mmCIF file of C-alpha atoms in Angstrom:
data_model
loop_
_atom_site.group_PDB
_atom_site.id
_atom_site.type_symbol
_atom_site.label_atom_id
_atom_site.label_comp_id
_atom_site.label_asym_id
_atom_site.label_seq_id
_atom_site.Cartn_x
_atom_site.Cartn_y
_atom_site.Cartn_z
ATOM 1 C CA UNK A 1 -20.783 11.644 22.868
ATOM 2 C CA UNK A 2 -20.278 13.700 19.771
ATOM 3 C CA UNK A 3 -23.412 12.068 18.018
ATOM 4 C CA UNK A 4 -23.712 14.716 15.274
ATOM 5 C CA UNK A 5 -20.061 14.368 14.301
ATOM 6 C CA UNK A 6 -20.207 10.523 14.371
ATOM 7 C CA UNK A 7 -23.412 10.200 12.307
ATOM 8 C CA UNK A 8 -22.173 12.797 9.714
ATOM 9 C CA UNK A 9 -18.977 10.884 9.072
ATOM 10 C CA UNK A 10 -21.132 7.528 9.075
ATOM 11 C CA UNK A 11 -23.605 8.971 6.586
ATOM 12 C CA UNK A 12 -20.726 10.155 4.264
ATOM 13 C CA UNK A 13 -19.324 6.643 4.230
ATOM 14 C CA UNK A 14 -22.591 4.994 3.478
ATOM 15 C CA UNK A 15 -23.889 7.657 0.933
ATOM 16 C CA UNK A 16 -20.716 7.930 -1.109
ATOM 17 C CA UNK A 17 -22.159 7.248 -4.704
ATOM 18 C CA UNK A 18 -21.378 3.577 -6.021
ATOM 19 C CA UNK A 19 -20.746 4.994 -9.526
ATOM 20 C CA UNK A 20 -17.882 7.152 -8.280
ATOM 21 C CA UNK A 21 -15.665 4.222 -7.387
ATOM 22 C CA UNK A 22 -12.525 3.750 -9.493
ATOM 23 C CA UNK A 23 -13.168 -0.092 -9.586
ATOM 24 C CA UNK A 24 -16.513 -1.828 -10.586
ATOM 25 C CA UNK A 25 -18.081 -3.141 -7.127
ATOM 26 C CA UNK A 26 -19.300 -6.846 -7.029
ATOM 27 C CA UNK A 27 -22.991 -7.626 -6.800
ATOM 28 C CA UNK A 28 -22.478 -8.416 -3.118
ATOM 29 C CA UNK A 29 -20.893 -5.238 -2.584
ATOM 30 C CA UNK A 30 -23.384 -3.185 -4.452
ATOM 31 C CA UNK A 31 -26.339 -4.833 -2.628
ATOM 32 C CA UNK A 32 -24.709 -4.362 0.634
ATOM 33 C CA UNK A 33 -24.085 -0.505 0.121
ATOM 34 C CA UNK A 34 -27.563 -0.043 -1.004
ATOM 35 C CA UNK A 35 -28.836 -1.857 2.026
ATOM 36 C CA UNK A 36 -26.793 0.498 4.295
ATOM 37 C CA UNK A 37 -28.068 3.680 2.632
ATOM 38 C CA UNK A 38 -31.696 2.517 3.071
ATOM 39 C CA UNK A 39 -31.032 1.455 6.688
ATOM 40 C CA UNK A 40 -29.482 4.910 7.653
ATOM 41 C CA UNK A 41 -32.126 7.133 5.923
ATOM 42 C CA UNK A 42 -33.266 9.384 8.768
ATOM 43 C CA UNK A 43 -31.481 7.184 11.354
ATOM 44 C CA UNK A 44 -30.659 8.411 14.802
ATOM 45 C CA UNK A 45 -28.519 6.091 17.153
ATOM 46 C CA UNK A 46 -29.734 5.064 20.495
ATOM 47 C CA UNK A 47 -27.209 6.720 22.778
ATOM 48 C CA UNK A 48 -28.816 5.596 26.039
ATOM 49 C CA UNK A 49 -26.953 3.177 28.219
ATOM 50 C CA UNK A 50 -29.042 -0.061 28.672
ATOM 51 C CA UNK A 51 -28.556 -3.744 29.283
ATOM 52 C CA UNK A 52 -27.036 -5.284 26.206
ATOM 53 C CA UNK A 53 -27.842 -8.819 25.007
ATOM 54 C CA UNK A 54 -24.243 -9.554 23.654
ATOM 55 C CA UNK A 55 -25.042 -12.803 22.072
ATOM 56 C CA UNK A 56 -28.223 -11.457 20.226
ATOM 57 C CA UNK A 57 -26.047 -8.580 19.009
ATOM 58 C CA UNK A 58 -23.262 -10.815 17.740
ATOM 59 C CA UNK A 59 -25.733 -13.093 16.186
ATOM 60 C CA UNK A 60 -27.338 -10.212 14.447
ATOM 61 C CA UNK A 61 -23.961 -9.017 13.093
ATOM 62 C CA UNK A 62 -23.019 -12.472 11.591
ATOM 63 C CA UNK A 63 -26.465 -12.844 10.103
ATOM 64 C CA UNK A 64 -26.240 -9.416 8.626
ATOM 65 C CA UNK A 65 -22.911 -10.138 7.020
ATOM 66 C CA UNK A 66 -23.851 -13.409 5.641
ATOM 67 C CA UNK A 67 -26.782 -11.775 4.084
ATOM 68 C CA UNK A 68 -24.868 -9.080 2.265
ATOM 69 C CA UNK A 69 -21.514 -10.441 1.701
ATOM 70 C CA UNK A 70 -20.096 -13.636 0.031
ATOM 71 C CA UNK A 71 -19.148 -15.998 2.841
ATOM 72 C CA UNK A 72 -19.349 -19.192 0.926
ATOM 73 C CA UNK A 73 -15.604 -19.697 1.128
ATOM 74 C CA UNK A 74 -15.293 -18.727 4.957
ATOM 75 C CA UNK A 75 -15.638 -20.676 7.939
ATOM 76 C CA UNK A 76 -17.157 -18.454 10.613
ATOM 77 C CA UNK A 77 -17.104 -19.422 14.354
ATOM 78 C CA UNK A 78 -18.496 -17.359 17.271
ATOM 79 C CA UNK A 79 -18.417 -17.637 20.876
ATOM 80 C CA UNK A 80 -19.659 -15.626 23.924
ATOM 81 C CA UNK A 81 -18.115 -16.377 27.355
ATOM 82 C CA UNK A 82 -18.886 -14.973 30.721
ATOM 83 C CA UNK A 83 -22.308 -14.812 32.728
ATOM 84 C CA UNK A 84 -21.981 -11.165 33.818
ATOM 85 C CA UNK A 85 -24.586 -8.631 32.556
ATOM 86 C CA UNK A 86 -23.186 -6.051 30.190
ATOM 87 C CA UNK A 87 -24.473 -2.515 30.188
ATOM 88 C CA UNK A 88 -23.449 -0.259 27.266
ATOM 89 C CA UNK A 89 -24.556 1.786 24.345
ATOM 90 C CA UNK A 90 -26.515 -0.699 22.103
ATOM 91 C CA UNK A 91 -26.232 1.066 18.663
ATOM 92 C CA UNK A 92 -22.650 1.924 18.980
ATOM 93 C CA UNK A 93 -21.943 -1.665 20.152
ATOM 94 C CA UNK A 94 -23.798 -3.250 17.158
ATOM 95 C CA UNK A 95 -22.020 -1.027 14.744
ATOM 96 C CA UNK A 96 -18.641 -1.934 16.231
ATOM 97 C CA UNK A 97 -19.550 -5.524 15.750
ATOM 98 C CA UNK A 98 -21.031 -5.042 12.189
ATOM 99 C CA UNK A 99 -17.804 -3.321 10.903
ATOM 100 C CA UNK A 100 -15.202 -5.622 12.325
ATOM 101 C CA UNK A 101 -16.898 -8.795 11.353
ATOM 102 C CA UNK A 102 -17.717 -7.493 7.883
ATOM 103 C CA UNK A 103 -14.084 -6.202 7.422
ATOM 104 C CA UNK A 104 -12.736 -9.803 8.284
ATOM 105 C CA UNK A 105 -15.031 -11.160 5.628
ATOM 106 C CA UNK A 106 -14.221 -8.666 2.830
ATOM 107 C CA UNK A 107 -10.583 -9.141 3.147
ATOM 108 C CA UNK A 108 -10.320 -12.908 3.233
ATOM 109 C CA UNK A 109 -7.419 -14.394 1.144
ATOM 110 C CA UNK A 110 -8.943 -15.964 -2.052
ATOM 111 C CA UNK A 111 -5.930 -18.032 -2.555
ATOM 112 C CA UNK A 112 -6.593 -19.967 0.645
ATOM 113 C CA UNK A 113 -8.919 -22.937 0.787
ATOM 114 C CA UNK A 114 -9.204 -22.906 4.592
ATOM 115 C CA UNK A 115 -10.142 -19.344 5.212
ATOM 116 C CA UNK A 116 -11.465 -18.650 8.652
ATOM 117 C CA UNK A 117 -12.874 -15.901 10.820
ATOM 118 C CA UNK A 118 -12.933 -16.503 14.668
ATOM 119 C CA UNK A 119 -15.017 -14.166 16.988
ATOM 120 C CA UNK A 120 -14.920 -14.463 20.610
ATOM 121 C CA UNK A 121 -16.539 -12.198 23.212
ATOM 122 C CA UNK A 122 -15.905 -12.535 26.832
ATOM 123 C CA UNK A 123 -17.991 -10.718 29.442
ATOM 124 C CA UNK A 124 -16.192 -10.147 32.682
ATOM 125 C CA UNK A 125 -17.507 -8.019 35.701
ATOM 126 C CA UNK A 126 -15.872 -4.757 34.599
ATOM 127 C CA UNK A 127 -15.177 -5.112 30.863
ATOM 128 C CA UNK A 128 -16.039 -7.017 27.886
ATOM 129 C CA UNK A 129 -13.479 -8.301 25.603
ATOM 130 C CA UNK A 130 -13.637 -8.839 21.924
ATOM 131 C CA UNK A 131 -11.184 -10.901 19.913
ATOM 132 C CA UNK A 132 -11.310 -11.292 16.090
ATOM 133 C CA UNK A 133 -8.881 -13.555 14.400
ATOM 134 C CA UNK A 134 -8.676 -14.335 10.724
ATOM 135 C CA UNK A 135 -6.282 -15.724 8.224
ATOM 136 C CA UNK A 136 -7.038 -13.221 5.498
ATOM 137 C CA UNK A 137 -4.944 -11.109 3.411
ATOM 138 C CA UNK A 138 -3.287 -9.424 6.415
ATOM 139 C CA UNK A 139 -1.684 -5.862 6.410
ATOM 140 C CA UNK A 140 2.050 -5.221 5.932
ATOM 141 C CA UNK A 141 3.787 -4.197 9.280
ATOM 142 C CA UNK A 142 4.566 -0.626 7.792
ATOM 143 C CA UNK A 143 0.793 0.076 7.145
ATOM 144 C CA UNK A 144 -0.467 -1.189 10.690
ATOM 145 C CA UNK A 145 -0.254 2.235 12.179
ATOM 146 C CA UNK A 146 -2.528 3.741 9.461
ATOM 147 C CA UNK A 147 -5.047 1.063 9.804
ATOM 148 C CA UNK A 148 -7.434 3.347 11.979
ATOM 149 C CA UNK A 149 -6.796 6.341 9.773
ATOM 150 C CA UNK A 150 -9.810 7.783 8.017
ATOM 151 C CA UNK A 151 -9.860 7.007 4.288
ATOM 152 C CA UNK A 152 -6.735 4.805 4.537
ATOM 153 C CA UNK A 153 -6.550 1.865 2.083
ATOM 154 C CA UNK A 154 -3.802 -0.341 0.875
ATOM 155 C CA UNK A 155 -4.328 0.505 -2.700
ATOM 156 C CA UNK A 156 -6.778 1.922 -4.923
ATOM 157 C CA UNK A 157 -8.117 -1.667 -5.689
ATOM 158 C CA UNK A 158 -8.819 -2.117 -1.951
ATOM 159 C CA UNK A 159 -12.552 -2.770 -1.269
ATOM 160 C CA UNK A 160 -14.532 -0.386 0.923
ATOM 161 C CA UNK A 161 -13.982 3.364 1.607
ATOM 162 C CA UNK A 162 -11.464 3.216 4.270
ATOM 163 C CA UNK A 163 -13.561 4.670 7.097
ATOM 164 C CA UNK A 164 -15.187 1.701 8.849
ATOM 165 C CA UNK A 165 -12.358 0.936 11.082
ATOM 166 C CA UNK A 166 -11.745 4.689 11.712
ATOM 167 C CA UNK A 167 -15.335 4.913 12.987
ATOM 168 C CA UNK A 168 -14.892 1.752 15.132
ATOM 169 C CA UNK A 169 -11.889 3.297 16.797
ATOM 170 C CA UNK A 170 -13.712 6.545 17.598
ATOM 171 C CA UNK A 171 -16.730 4.866 18.983
ATOM 172 C CA UNK A 172 -14.579 2.496 21.073
ATOM 173 C CA UNK A 173 -12.436 5.319 22.598
ATOM 174 C CA UNK A 174 -15.697 7.491 23.214
ATOM 175 C CA UNK A 175 -16.995 4.615 25.130
ATOM 176 C CA UNK A 176 -13.751 4.516 27.188
ATOM 177 C CA UNK A 177 -12.488 1.387 25.587
ATOM 178 C CA UNK A 178 -9.356 0.467 23.900
ATOM 179 C CA UNK A 179 -8.566 -1.197 20.648
ATOM 180 C CA UNK A 180 -5.409 -3.182 19.279
ATOM 181 C CA UNK A 181 -4.707 -4.420 15.831
ATOM 182 C CA UNK A 182 -1.961 -6.853 14.756
ATOM 183 C CA UNK A 183 -1.300 -8.382 11.318
ATOM 184 C CA UNK A 184 1.033 -10.235 9.186
ATOM 185 C CA UNK A 185 0.837 -9.802 5.274
ATOM 186 C CA UNK A 186 -0.582 -12.697 3.583
ATOM 187 C CA UNK A 187 -1.002 -14.523 7.121
ATOM 188 C CA UNK A 188 -3.919 -12.923 8.926
ATOM 189 C CA UNK A 189 -5.056 -10.394 11.403
ATOM 190 C CA UNK A 190 -5.964 -10.075 15.102
ATOM 191 C CA UNK A 191 -8.261 -7.505 16.275
ATOM 192 C CA UNK A 192 -8.729 -6.959 20.135
ATOM 193 C CA UNK A 193 -11.266 -4.523 21.773
ATOM 194 C CA UNK A 194 -11.969 -3.795 25.411
ATOM 195 C CA UNK A 195 -15.097 -2.085 26.527
ATOM 196 C CA UNK A 196 -15.919 -1.113 29.890
ATOM 197 C CA UNK A 197 -19.046 -2.563 31.529
ATOM 198 C CA UNK A 198 -21.063 0.738 32.221
ATOM 199 C CA UNK A 199 -22.800 -0.959 35.023
ATOM 200 C CA UNK A 200 -19.725 -0.628 37.102
ATOM 201 C CA UNK A 201 -18.999 2.908 36.249
#
């Protein structure tokens, strides 16, 4: 895996100065960005393949998101199915979960009173399937092909730096997985990821 390239891009995302943003960030966003900067100071990922506790990683991602982002208006549901043992790269796996869950929370639709984020992980013998469904602001069809492009944002008012999903796609592909995104503007989005169970490779 190209660890140096990945971590350089990741550090650029996190260490981008807060005061350089065109729009003011919220208290939640500011706290979250500062947390990520501190977390990545001198950080090197564990790129060894090991047995992964899928439920623990999912719980950690949800708890982390609730701590640093406003989830008071979003109903979050999470499920892990399947009894197979899953082997993968734990730090990359955790990063993927963190980003896709946080992305679903950040882009919820403030006009809706029934906002939800549904996360399901299904462990099968040879693959792990991740499904994330929300009824957030969605993405217009013409912009879906660009959703994994580095620095892509729908507008200058969009939250974030437009790099999280690009990294997710890169990590997924380096793990020999696949990723699919579908969305309808002002309706919601569906993100699907398949990761191979390294135990069987």
